[in-house]
Coordinates of C-alpha atoms in Angstrom, one line a residue:
Chain A
M29 CA 37.2 19.2 -36.8
F30 CA 38.2 18.9 -33.0
K31 CA 40.7 16.3 -31.9
Q32 CA 38.6 14.6 -29.1
K33 CA 40.1 12.5 -26.4
V34 CA 39.0 8.8 -26.2
L35 CA 40.2 7.6 -23.0
P36 CA 38.3 9.8 -20.3
P37 CA 34.7 8.6 -22.0
I38 CA 36.1 5.2 -22.0
I39 CA 37.0 5.0 -18.3
F40 CA 33.8 6.7 -17.5
L41 CA 31.8 4.1 -19.4
F42 CA 33.8 1.0 -18.0
L43 CA 33.5 2.3 -14.4
L44 CA 29.7 3.0 -14.6
S45 CA 28.9 -0.6 -16.2
G46 CA 31.0 -2.1 -13.3
I47 CA 29.0 -0.4 -10.9
L48 CA 25.5 -1.5 -12.5
F49 CA 27.1 -5.2 -12.9
I50 CA 27.5 -5.3 -9.0
V51 CA 24.8 -3.7 -8.2
S52 CA 22.3 -6.2 -10.2
C53 CA 24.3 -8.9 -9.1
S54 CA 24.1 -8.1 -5.4
G55 CA 20.3 -8.4 -5.9
K56 CA 20.4 -11.8 -5.8
N57 CA 20.4 -14.4 -3.0
D58 CA 23.7 -16.5 -3.6
T59 CA 22.3 -19.5 -4.9
G60 CA 25.1 -21.9 -3.7
D61 CA 23.9 -21.7 -0.1
N62 CA 21.2 -24.2 -0.1
K63 CA 20.2 -23.6 3.8
K64 CA 18.9 -20.1 3.6
L65 CA 15.6 -18.8 4.0
V66 CA 14.4 -15.2 3.8
I67 CA 10.7 -14.4 4.9
A68 CA 8.6 -11.4 4.5
E69 CA 6.1 -10.6 7.4
Q70 CA 3.2 -8.6 7.6
F71 CA 1.9 -6.7 10.7
G72 CA -1.8 -7.0 11.7
L73 CA -3.6 -9.6 13.3
A74 CA -4.5 -11.5 10.2
Y75 CA -0.6 -12.4 10.1
A76 CA -0.4 -12.7 14.2
P77 CA 0.8 -16.7 13.8
L78 CA 4.1 -15.3 12.1
Q79 CA 4.9 -13.0 14.9
I80 CA 4.5 -16.0 17.4
I81 CA 6.5 -18.2 15.0
R82 CA 9.3 -15.6 15.1
A83 CA 8.9 -14.8 18.9
D84 CA 8.9 -18.2 19.8
K85 CA 11.5 -19.2 17.7
I86 CA 9.3 -22.2 16.0
L87 CA 10.7 -22.4 12.7
D88 CA 14.4 -22.3 13.9
K89 CA 13.6 -25.8 15.9
E90 CA 11.7 -27.1 12.8
L91 CA 14.6 -26.3 10.3
P92 CA 17.8 -27.1 12.4
G93 CA 21.0 -25.7 10.8
W94 CA 19.2 -23.2 8.7
E95 CA 19.8 -19.2 8.5
I96 CA 16.4 -17.9 8.9
K97 CA 16.1 -14.1 8.1
W98 CA 12.7 -12.3 8.7
E99 CA 12.2 -9.0 6.5
K100 CA 9.9 -6.2 7.0
L101 CA 8.4 -4.4 3.9
V102 CA 6.1 -1.7 3.6
N103 CA 3.5 -3.2 1.4
T104 CA 2.4 -6.1 -0.7
A105 CA 3.6 -5.0 -3.7
S106 CA 7.2 -4.6 -2.3
I107 CA 6.6 -8.1 -1.1
R108 CA 6.0 -9.4 -4.5
E109 CA 8.9 -7.2 -6.2
A110 CA 11.2 -8.8 -3.7
M111 CA 10.1 -12.1 -4.4
L112 CA 10.4 -11.3 -8.3
S113 CA 14.2 -10.2 -7.7
G114 CA 14.9 -13.1 -5.8
N115 CA 15.5 -11.3 -2.3
L116 CA 12.7 -13.3 -0.9
D117 CA 11.5 -17.2 -0.7
V118 CA 8.4 -16.6 1.2
G119 CA 5.9 -14.0 1.4
F120 CA 2.7 -13.5 3.2
M121 CA -0.4 -11.6 1.4
A122 CA -3.9 -11.8 0.5
I123 CA -5.3 -13.7 -2.4
P124 CA -5.9 -11.1 -5.1
P125 CA -2.5 -9.7 -5.2
F126 CA -1.0 -13.2 -5.4
L127 CA -3.2 -14.0 -8.3
I128 CA -2.4 -10.8 -10.3
G129 CA 1.4 -11.5 -10.0
Y130 CA 0.7 -15.3 -11.2
S131 CA -1.3 -14.2 -14.3
N132 CA 1.3 -11.6 -15.3
G133 CA 3.8 -14.8 -15.3
M134 CA 5.5 -14.8 -12.0
K135 CA 6.8 -17.9 -11.3
W136 CA 5.3 -18.9 -7.5
K137 CA 2.5 -20.8 -5.6
M138 CA 0.2 -20.8 -2.6
F139 CA 1.2 -23.3 -0.1
T140 CA -0.5 -22.5 3.0
G141 CA -3.4 -20.6 4.3
L142 CA -3.0 -18.3 7.3
S143 CA -5.8 -16.7 8.5
S144 CA -9.8 -15.7 7.7
V145 CA -10.6 -12.6 9.5
P146 CA -13.5 -10.1 9.3
V147 CA -12.9 -7.0 6.9
G148 CA -15.4 -4.3 5.8
L149 CA -16.3 -0.6 4.9
V150 CA -16.5 1.7 7.9
T151 CA -17.6 5.3 7.6
W152 CA -18.7 8.0 10.2
K153 CA -20.8 10.1 7.9
D154 CA -24.4 10.1 8.6
S155 CA -25.6 10.5 5.3
I156 CA -24.1 7.2 4.0
K157 CA -26.1 4.3 4.9
T158 CA -25.8 2.2 1.8
L159 CA -22.9 1.9 -1.3
S160 CA -25.2 4.2 -3.3
D161 CA -25.3 7.1 -1.1
F162 CA -21.3 8.0 -1.7
T163 CA -21.1 11.1 -3.7
D164 CA -18.0 12.6 -5.8
N165 CA -16.7 14.3 -3.1
D166 CA -16.4 11.2 -0.7
R167 CA -13.0 9.4 -0.5
I168 CA -12.6 5.9 0.7
A169 CA -9.4 4.9 1.9
L170 CA -7.7 1.3 1.2
P171 CA -4.4 -0.1 1.0
Q172 CA -3.8 -0.1 -2.7
P173 CA -5.5 -0.8 -6.0
G174 CA -5.6 -4.4 -6.5
S175 CA -5.7 -5.1 -2.9
I176 CA -8.3 -7.6 -1.1
Q177 CA -9.9 -4.8 0.2
H178 CA -10.1 -3.1 -3.5
M179 CA -11.5 -6.4 -5.2
L180 CA -13.9 -6.6 -2.1
L181 CA -15.2 -3.1 -2.7
S182 CA -15.4 -3.6 -6.4
M183 CA -17.3 -6.8 -6.2
A184 CA -19.9 -5.4 -3.9
A185 CA -20.0 -2.1 -6.5
E186 CA -20.9 -4.8 -9.4
K187 CA -23.5 -6.2 -7.1
H188 CA -25.3 -3.5 -5.8
L189 CA -24.4 -0.8 -8.2
G190 CA -24.0 -2.6 -11.4
N191 CA -20.3 -1.1 -12.1
A192 CA -17.5 -2.6 -10.7
G193 CA -15.5 0.8 -11.1
Y194 CA -17.9 2.6 -9.5
F195 CA -15.5 3.8 -6.9
D196 CA -12.3 3.5 -8.7
N197 CA -12.0 7.7 -8.6
M198 CA -12.8 7.5 -5.0
L199 CA -9.9 5.9 -3.7
I200 CA -6.9 7.1 -1.5
T201 CA -4.0 4.7 -1.0
M202 CA -3.1 4.5 2.5
A203 CA -1.5 2.0 4.7
H204 CA -4.0 1.0 7.6
P205 CA -3.0 2.8 10.4
D206 CA -2.8 6.2 8.2
G207 CA -6.3 5.3 6.9
M208 CA -7.5 5.0 10.3
N209 CA -6.0 8.3 11.2
A210 CA -7.4 10.1 8.4
L211 CA -10.7 8.4 8.9
L212 CA -10.8 9.6 12.7
Q213 CA -10.3 13.4 11.3
K214 CA -13.7 13.2 9.7
K215 CA -12.5 15.4 6.8
D216 CA -12.3 14.1 3.2
V217 CA -11.7 10.6 3.9
T218 CA -15.5 9.4 4.5
A219 CA -15.1 5.8 4.8
H220 CA -12.2 3.2 5.2
F221 CA -12.0 -0.5 3.8
T222 CA -9.9 -2.1 6.2
S223 CA -9.1 -5.3 8.5
P224 CA -8.3 -6.2 12.3
P225 CA -7.4 -4.7 14.4
F226 CA -8.2 -1.4 12.8
I227 CA -11.7 -2.4 12.0
M228 CA -12.4 -3.3 15.6
Q229 CA -10.8 0.1 16.9
E230 CA -13.0 2.1 14.5
L231 CA -16.3 0.3 15.3
K232 CA -15.6 1.0 18.8
I233 CA -16.1 4.9 18.2
P234 CA -19.8 6.0 18.9
G235 CA -21.3 7.0 15.0
F236 CA -18.8 4.8 13.4
R237 CA -20.7 2.1 11.6
L238 CA -20.0 -1.0 9.2
I239 CA -21.9 -0.5 5.9
L240 CA -20.2 -3.4 4.0
N241 CA -18.4 -6.7 5.0
G242 CA -16.2 -8.4 3.3
K243 CA -18.3 -11.9 3.7
E244 CA -21.2 -10.3 2.4
A245 CA -19.2 -8.6 -0.9
A246 CA -17.5 -11.7 -1.7
G247 CA -20.8 -14.1 -1.0
S248 CA -19.0 -16.5 1.1
D249 CA -16.3 -17.3 3.6
F250 CA -12.6 -16.5 2.3
T251 CA -8.8 -17.1 3.6
F252 CA -7.6 -13.6 4.1
A253 CA -3.7 -14.5 4.3
V254 CA -2.0 -17.0 2.4
G255 CA 1.6 -17.9 2.3
T256 CA 3.6 -18.0 -1.2
V257 CA 6.6 -19.1 -2.2
T258 CA 8.8 -18.7 -5.3
D259 CA 9.0 -21.6 -7.9
S260 CA 13.0 -21.9 -7.4
F261 CA 12.6 -22.0 -3.6
S262 CA 10.2 -24.7 -3.3
S263 CA 11.6 -26.7 -5.9
K264 CA 15.1 -26.5 -4.2
S265 CA 14.0 -27.0 -0.6
P266 CA 10.4 -28.7 -0.1
E267 CA 11.6 -29.5 3.4
A268 CA 11.7 -26.0 4.5
V269 CA 8.2 -25.1 2.8
A270 CA 7.0 -28.1 4.8
A271 CA 8.5 -26.8 7.9
I272 CA 6.8 -23.5 7.5
I273 CA 3.4 -25.3 7.4
N274 CA 4.0 -27.2 10.6
A275 CA 5.3 -24.1 12.2
I276 CA 2.0 -22.0 11.0
K277 CA 0.2 -24.8 12.8
K278 CA 1.9 -24.9 16.1
A279 CA 1.4 -21.3 16.0
S280 CA -2.2 -21.3 15.4
E281 CA -2.5 -24.0 18.4
I282 CA -0.4 -21.6 20.7
I283 CA -2.9 -18.8 19.8
K284 CA -5.7 -20.8 20.7
N285 CA -4.5 -22.9 23.6
E286 CA -2.5 -20.2 25.3
P287 CA -4.1 -16.9 24.3
D288 CA -3.0 -15.0 27.5
R289 CA 0.7 -15.7 26.6
S290 CA 0.1 -15.0 22.7
A291 CA -1.5 -11.7 23.5
E292 CA 1.5 -10.8 25.5
I293 CA 3.7 -11.3 22.5
L294 CA 1.7 -9.8 20.2
S295 CA 1.0 -6.7 22.3
V296 CA 4.7 -6.0 22.4
E297 CA 5.0 -6.8 18.7
Y298 CA 2.1 -4.3 17.9
Q299 CA 2.8 -2.0 20.7
S300 CA -0.6 -2.1 22.0
D301 CA -2.9 -3.0 24.7
K302 CA -2.6 -6.7 25.5
E303 CA -6.5 -6.7 27.0
E304 CA -7.5 -5.4 23.7
I305 CA -5.7 -7.8 21.4
L306 CA -6.6 -10.9 23.9
E307 CA -10.2 -9.8 23.2
Y308 CA -9.6 -9.9 19.6
I309 CA -8.0 -13.5 19.4
K310 CA -10.6 -15.0 21.5
R311 CA -13.5 -13.9 18.5
D312 CA -15.1 -16.7 16.6
D313 CA -14.8 -14.6 13.4
I314 CA -10.9 -14.6 13.5
I315 CA -9.4 -18.1 12.5
Y316 CA -6.1 -19.2 11.9
S317 CA -5.9 -22.1 9.6
T318 CA -3.6 -23.7 6.9
E319 CA -6.5 -24.4 4.9
I320 CA -7.1 -22.0 1.5
N321 CA -10.7 -21.2 0.8
G322 CA -12.3 -18.9 -1.4
T323 CA -9.7 -19.0 -4.7
D324 CA -12.1 -19.3 -7.0
I325 CA -14.4 -16.5 -5.7
F326 CA -11.5 -14.2 -6.6
I327 CA -10.2 -15.7 -9.8
D328 CA -13.9 -15.8 -11.0
Y329 CA -14.5 -12.3 -10.5
M330 CA -11.0 -10.8 -11.5
K331 CA -11.2 -12.6 -14.6
K332 CA -14.7 -11.1 -15.4
S333 CA -13.5 -7.8 -14.6
G334 CA -10.2 -7.8 -16.2
Y335 CA -8.2 -7.4 -13.3
V336 CA -6.2 -10.7 -14.4
K337 CA -6.2 -11.8 -18.0
P338 CA -9.2 -14.3 -18.9
E339 CA -7.0 -16.5 -20.6
I340 CA -4.9 -17.4 -17.7
N341 CA -5.1 -20.9 -16.4
F342 CA -4.9 -21.0 -12.8
T343 CA -4.7 -24.8 -11.9
G344 CA -0.9 -24.4 -10.9
I345 CA -1.6 -21.8 -8.4
Y346 CA -1.1 -24.4 -5.4
Y347 CA 1.8 -25.9 -4.1
K348 CA 1.7 -29.6 -3.6
Chain B
M25 CA 22.2 22.8 -36.0
K26 CA 21.8 19.6 -38.0
K27 CA 24.6 18.0 -36.2
P28 CA 23.5 17.7 -32.6
I29 CA 20.1 16.6 -33.4
L30 CA 21.7 14.0 -35.6
L31 CA 23.9 13.0 -32.5
K32 CA 21.0 13.1 -30.4
F33 CA 19.2 10.5 -32.6
L34 CA 22.1 8.3 -32.9
W35 CA 22.3 8.3 -28.7
V36 CA 18.7 7.2 -28.6
C37 CA 19.6 4.1 -31.1
L38 CA 22.4 3.3 -29.0
F39 CA 20.2 3.2 -26.0
I40 CA 17.8 0.8 -28.0
V41 CA 20.5 -1.4 -29.1
L42 CA 21.9 -1.7 -25.6
W43 CA 18.2 -2.4 -24.2
E44 CA 17.6 -5.0 -26.3
T45 CA 20.9 -6.7 -26.4
V46 CA 21.1 -6.6 -22.6
R47 CA 17.7 -8.2 -22.5
L48 CA 18.1 -10.9 -25.3
T49 CA 21.8 -11.8 -23.6
G50 CA 20.4 -11.9 -19.7
N51 CA 17.4 -14.4 -19.6
F52 CA 15.3 -12.0 -17.7
S53 CA 11.7 -12.6 -16.8
P54 CA 9.7 -10.3 -19.1
L55 CA 8.1 -8.8 -15.6
V56 CA 11.6 -7.5 -14.9
Y57 CA 13.0 -6.3 -18.1
P58 CA 10.1 -6.2 -20.8
S59 CA 10.9 -6.0 -24.3
L60 CA 10.8 -2.6 -26.3
L61 CA 8.0 -4.2 -28.3
S62 CA 5.6 -4.6 -25.3
I63 CA 6.7 -1.2 -24.0
I64 CA 5.7 0.6 -27.2
K65 CA 2.5 -1.6 -27.4
S66 CA 1.7 -0.6 -23.7
L67 CA 2.4 3.1 -24.7
F68 CA -0.4 2.9 -27.6
H69 CA -2.6 1.2 -25.3
A70 CA -2.2 4.0 -22.4
F71 CA -2.8 6.5 -24.8
S72 CA -5.7 4.9 -27.1
S73 CA -7.7 3.4 -24.1
E74 CA -6.4 4.4 -20.7
G75 CA -6.7 8.0 -21.1
I76 CA -3.0 8.7 -20.2
A77 CA -3.1 11.9 -22.2
I78 CA -5.9 13.3 -19.9
Q79 CA -3.9 12.2 -16.7
L80 CA -0.8 14.3 -18.2
L81 CA -2.8 17.0 -19.0
L82 CA -4.2 16.9 -15.5
S83 CA -0.7 16.9 -14.0
F84 CA 0.3 19.6 -16.2
A85 CA -2.6 22.0 -15.2
V86 CA -1.6 21.4 -11.4
I87 CA 2.0 22.7 -12.3
A88 CA 0.9 25.5 -14.3
F89 CA -1.2 26.6 -11.4
G90 CA 1.5 26.2 -9.2
I91 CA 3.9 28.2 -11.1
T92 CA 1.6 30.9 -11.8
A93 CA 0.8 31.4 -8.3
G94 CA 4.2 30.8 -7.2
I95 CA 5.3 33.7 -9.5
I96 CA 2.6 36.2 -8.2
L97 CA 3.8 35.3 -4.8
A98 CA 7.3 35.2 -5.5
M99 CA 7.3 38.9 -7.1
I100 CA 5.1 40.5 -4.5
A101 CA 7.5 39.0 -1.6
V102 CA 10.5 40.3 -3.9
M103 CA 9.0 43.7 -4.2
A104 CA 8.3 43.8 -0.2
A105 CA 11.8 42.7 0.5
H106 CA 12.9 45.6 -1.5
S107 CA 11.2 48.0 0.2
S108 CA 11.5 46.9 4.0
A109 CA 14.8 45.6 5.5
I110 CA 12.8 43.7 8.1
F111 CA 10.9 42.1 5.7
E112 CA 13.8 41.1 3.6
S113 CA 15.5 39.6 6.9
F114 CA 12.3 37.8 7.8
L115 CA 12.3 36.2 4.4
K116 CA 15.6 35.1 4.1
F117 CA 15.1 33.4 7.4
V118 CA 12.0 31.6 5.6
I119 CA 13.7 30.5 2.7
S120 CA 16.7 29.1 4.8
V121 CA 13.8 27.2 6.7
F122 CA 11.9 25.7 4.1
H123 CA 14.3 25.8 0.9
P124 CA 16.0 22.8 1.9
L125 CA 12.8 20.3 2.5
P126 CA 11.5 18.1 0.0
G127 CA 8.0 18.6 -0.8
I128 CA 7.1 15.0 -0.1
A129 CA 8.8 15.4 3.5
L130 CA 5.8 17.8 4.2
L131 CA 3.3 15.1 3.5
P132 CA 2.6 13.5 6.6
V133 CA 2.2 17.1 8.1
L134 CA -0.1 18.2 5.1
L135 CA -2.4 15.0 5.5
L136 CA -3.1 16.0 9.1
W137 CA -3.7 19.6 8.4
V138 CA -5.3 19.6 4.9
G139 CA -6.3 16.6 4.3
T140 CA -6.2 14.1 1.2
G141 CA -7.8 16.8 -1.2
I142 CA -6.2 18.2 -4.5
E143 CA -5.1 21.0 -2.0
S144 CA -2.5 18.9 -0.6
I145 CA -0.9 18.3 -3.8
L146 CA -1.1 22.0 -4.7
I147 CA 0.7 23.0 -1.6
I148 CA 3.5 20.6 -2.4
V149 CA 3.8 22.0 -5.9
L150 CA 3.5 25.4 -4.5
H151 CA 6.1 24.8 -1.8
S152 CA 8.8 23.4 -4.6
V153 CA 8.3 26.2 -7.2
I154 CA 8.1 29.3 -4.7
W155 CA 11.5 29.3 -3.0
P156 CA 13.6 28.9 -6.1
L157 CA 11.7 31.7 -7.7
I158 CA 12.1 34.0 -5.0
T159 CA 15.8 33.3 -4.6
N160 CA 16.0 33.8 -8.4
L161 CA 14.1 37.0 -8.7
Y162 CA 15.6 38.5 -5.7
T163 CA 19.0 38.0 -7.3
G164 CA 17.8 39.5 -10.3
Y165 CA 16.3 42.3 -9.0
R166 CA 19.4 43.3 -7.1
S167 CA 21.8 42.8 -10.2
I168 CA 20.0 45.3 -12.5
P169 CA 22.8 47.7 -13.5
A170 CA 22.8 51.2 -11.8
T171 CA 23.1 52.7 -15.4
Y172 CA 19.7 51.3 -16.2
T173 CA 17.9 53.1 -12.9
L174 CA 19.9 56.0 -13.7
V175 CA 18.4 56.2 -17.2
A176 CA 15.0 55.8 -15.8
D177 CA 15.6 58.7 -13.4
N178 CA 16.7 60.6 -16.5
Y179 CA 13.7 60.2 -18.4
S180 CA 11.9 60.5 -15.0
M181 CA 9.8 57.4 -15.6
G182 CA 7.1 56.9 -13.5
K183 CA 6.6 53.5 -11.3
K184 CA 4.6 51.4 -13.8
D185 CA 7.0 52.4 -16.6
R186 CA 10.0 51.6 -14.6
F187 CA 8.4 48.2 -13.6
L188 CA 7.6 47.6 -17.3
K189 CA 10.5 48.7 -19.2
I190 CA 13.5 48.5 -16.7
T191 CA 13.1 46.0 -14.2
L192 CA 11.0 43.2 -15.8
P193 CA 13.4 42.9 -18.8
A194 CA 16.3 43.3 -16.8
S195 CA 15.6 40.5 -14.5
L196 CA 14.0 38.0 -17.2
P197 CA 17.4 36.1 -17.4
Y198 CA 17.3 35.2 -13.6
F199 CA 13.2 34.7 -13.8
L200 CA 13.5 32.3 -16.7
A201 CA 16.4 30.2 -14.9
G202 CA 14.4 30.7 -11.6
S203 CA 11.2 29.1 -13.6
R204 CA 13.3 26.2 -15.2
I205 CA 14.3 25.2 -11.6
A206 CA 10.8 25.8 -10.3
F207 CA 9.7 23.2 -13.3
A208 CA 12.0 20.7 -12.8
R209 CA 11.4 20.8 -9.0
S210 CA 7.7 20.6 -9.2
W211 CA 7.6 18.1 -11.9
R212 CA 9.5 15.7 -9.5
A213 CA 7.6 16.4 -6.4
L214 CA 4.1 16.2 -8.1
I215 CA 5.1 12.7 -9.6
S216 CA 6.2 11.6 -6.1
A217 CA 2.8 13.3 -4.4
E218 CA 0.5 11.6 -7.0
M219 CA 2.2 8.2 -6.3
L220 CA 1.4 8.3 -2.5
F221 CA -1.8 9.9 -2.6
G222 CA -3.9 8.2 -5.4
A223 CA -6.6 9.6 -7.3
A224 CA -6.9 13.1 -5.1
G225 CA -8.2 15.2 -8.2
G226 CA -10.9 12.5 -9.2
K227 CA -9.0 10.8 -11.9
G228 CA -5.3 11.2 -10.9
G229 CA -2.3 12.3 -12.8
I230 CA 0.6 10.7 -14.2
G231 CA 2.0 9.4 -11.0
W232 CA -1.2 7.7 -10.2
F233 CA -0.8 5.8 -13.5
L234 CA 2.6 4.5 -12.5
Y235 CA 1.4 3.6 -9.2
N236 CA -1.4 1.4 -11.0
K237 CA 0.9 -0.1 -13.3
R238 CA 2.9 -1.3 -10.3
V239 CA 0.4 -2.6 -8.2
F240 CA -1.1 -4.7 -11.3
M241 CA 2.5 -5.8 -12.1
D242 CA 2.3 -4.2 -15.7
S243 CA 6.0 -3.7 -15.9
S244 CA 5.6 -2.8 -19.7
G245 CA 3.1 -0.3 -18.9
L246 CA 5.1 1.0 -15.8
F247 CA 8.1 1.5 -18.7
A248 CA 5.6 3.0 -21.0
G249 CA 4.6 5.8 -18.1
L250 CA 8.3 6.3 -17.5
L251 CA 8.8 7.2 -21.1
V252 CA 6.0 9.6 -21.2
I253 CA 7.5 11.3 -18.2
V254 CA 11.0 11.4 -19.6
V255 CA 9.4 12.7 -23.0
A256 CA 7.2 15.1 -21.2
G257 CA 10.1 16.5 -19.1
I258 CA 12.4 16.8 -22.2
L259 CA 9.7 18.7 -24.2
T260 CA 9.2 21.3 -21.2
E261 CA 12.5 21.6 -20.2
E262 CA 14.6 21.3 -23.4
V263 CA 12.3 22.6 -26.0
F264 CA 9.5 25.0 -24.4
F265 CA 12.3 27.0 -22.2
T266 CA 14.7 27.1 -24.9
I267 CA 12.5 28.5 -27.2
L268 CA 11.4 30.8 -24.7
E269 CA 15.1 32.0 -24.0
N270 CA 15.7 32.2 -27.7
K271 CA 12.7 34.5 -28.2
T272 CA 13.6 36.9 -25.2
V273 CA 17.0 37.2 -23.3
K274 CA 19.2 35.7 -26.2
K275 CA 17.8 37.8 -28.9
W276 CA 18.1 40.7 -26.7
G277 CA 21.8 39.7 -26.1
M278 CA 21.2 39.6 -22.4
S279 CA 22.6 36.2 -22.1
I280 CA 24.5 33.4 -24.4

């Protein structure tokens, strides 16, 4: 037989495992440092208090001596994955993605509400008057399966058409700005399930209509965005969690009492027109509050439709 | 022939042992690092009740269509380049522009121009197969030994015979190599496109399966999907193309 050299493969395997070890360790936050907070923000009017907190440095004042890092991630799924791998302590998202993570065994809790906003399904196609008018050639753009938009659409599909998965093969996953662009082209994307400010911008265009709104689909009001925190962070630093809740309350007050200055800050953040944002944040149906409403609507529906496991007990979802 | 298979089996076993050792010693959350058993369970579930086989077939159908269309277009392009120097220069320019462009980078443009239908995915697949095919076919065409053409002259072969009996078999090794690259590139491009597009074809391919596993945090399902992709890739790249080569160019003694 051939005489084989042993050393080169050993050196290779040694280096490879060394690299893997270093990479997997750098993924974690150093646990020795108690005074570091990493938050993921999302954009859109539903998350406006976060942009105010960051711009006004409210959290820095609430938590003196802390290092606060704001992360921007592309979507809810990546925020959840970052929290799972320990790169993020706090993230903001809608209730259904939180429930999906919780039901799969993620160790995290909801600790605050953030906003209630109008959401809904917008279309330009004249032949679509109700949900039953969609055909196989129609496409509905929404952020991702399992998102609040997807859940609301399925709820309405079940209510009006008797089949929760009725639209599942018509979905196209697109971030809100892309979805709006696709809708404006009036091509294959015939409808867009979206949230502010995109829903208002789309409805301003002549011929674009709302054929389903979120409240109607869910049957009552619900909190759109909530704050979530990993158990490892909240058990270690309850004072930081309390500080974030306080900061959200202060930011909500600022938006209410100083709409002009808030719109100014937000127009820079969103790179859009200040007057338009001012008009939106003054609306009655955009509410910033730390209360969480409507969780049960989503739990009941998602259990029934199999999006979360029915045997899961959801009593531990709130941080106290 | 027996020994390499035994060795490969050994590597698979080693991988399984390594996976479970790391999992059992590392104290990982099953969401980050699922057990092999749960992955296999998800795999069965995916085949029995989630219709992953149909999604896989759908993906392969798109690729088969893309490669067939790519081969026809590439052959025409190569023949045209052979007969016209101006077209040859044009073709070289086009290849140098588009060949380095990853299909997925074209996606935003395609969304604007073509929309979100299956057409966009087909264009991405076609884009990923056509440039390597042209490059390889062209090299194959040019490296046909002069003796072969002289023999053809000697027998005063017609154009049809010349193409079928000389050009095609003589450039087959290059054609097969090009097809291998084309498959590899389109397989990767297709899965990335499906993960971004969603159910463009009505049901969505294997990439859409992965995306759904991700957003619903079904980690064992995610790994099961990866396993299916790996096996499908191996079956095509290692088994299908190797058999094709053994039956043709190796049997004819054209390559080793």
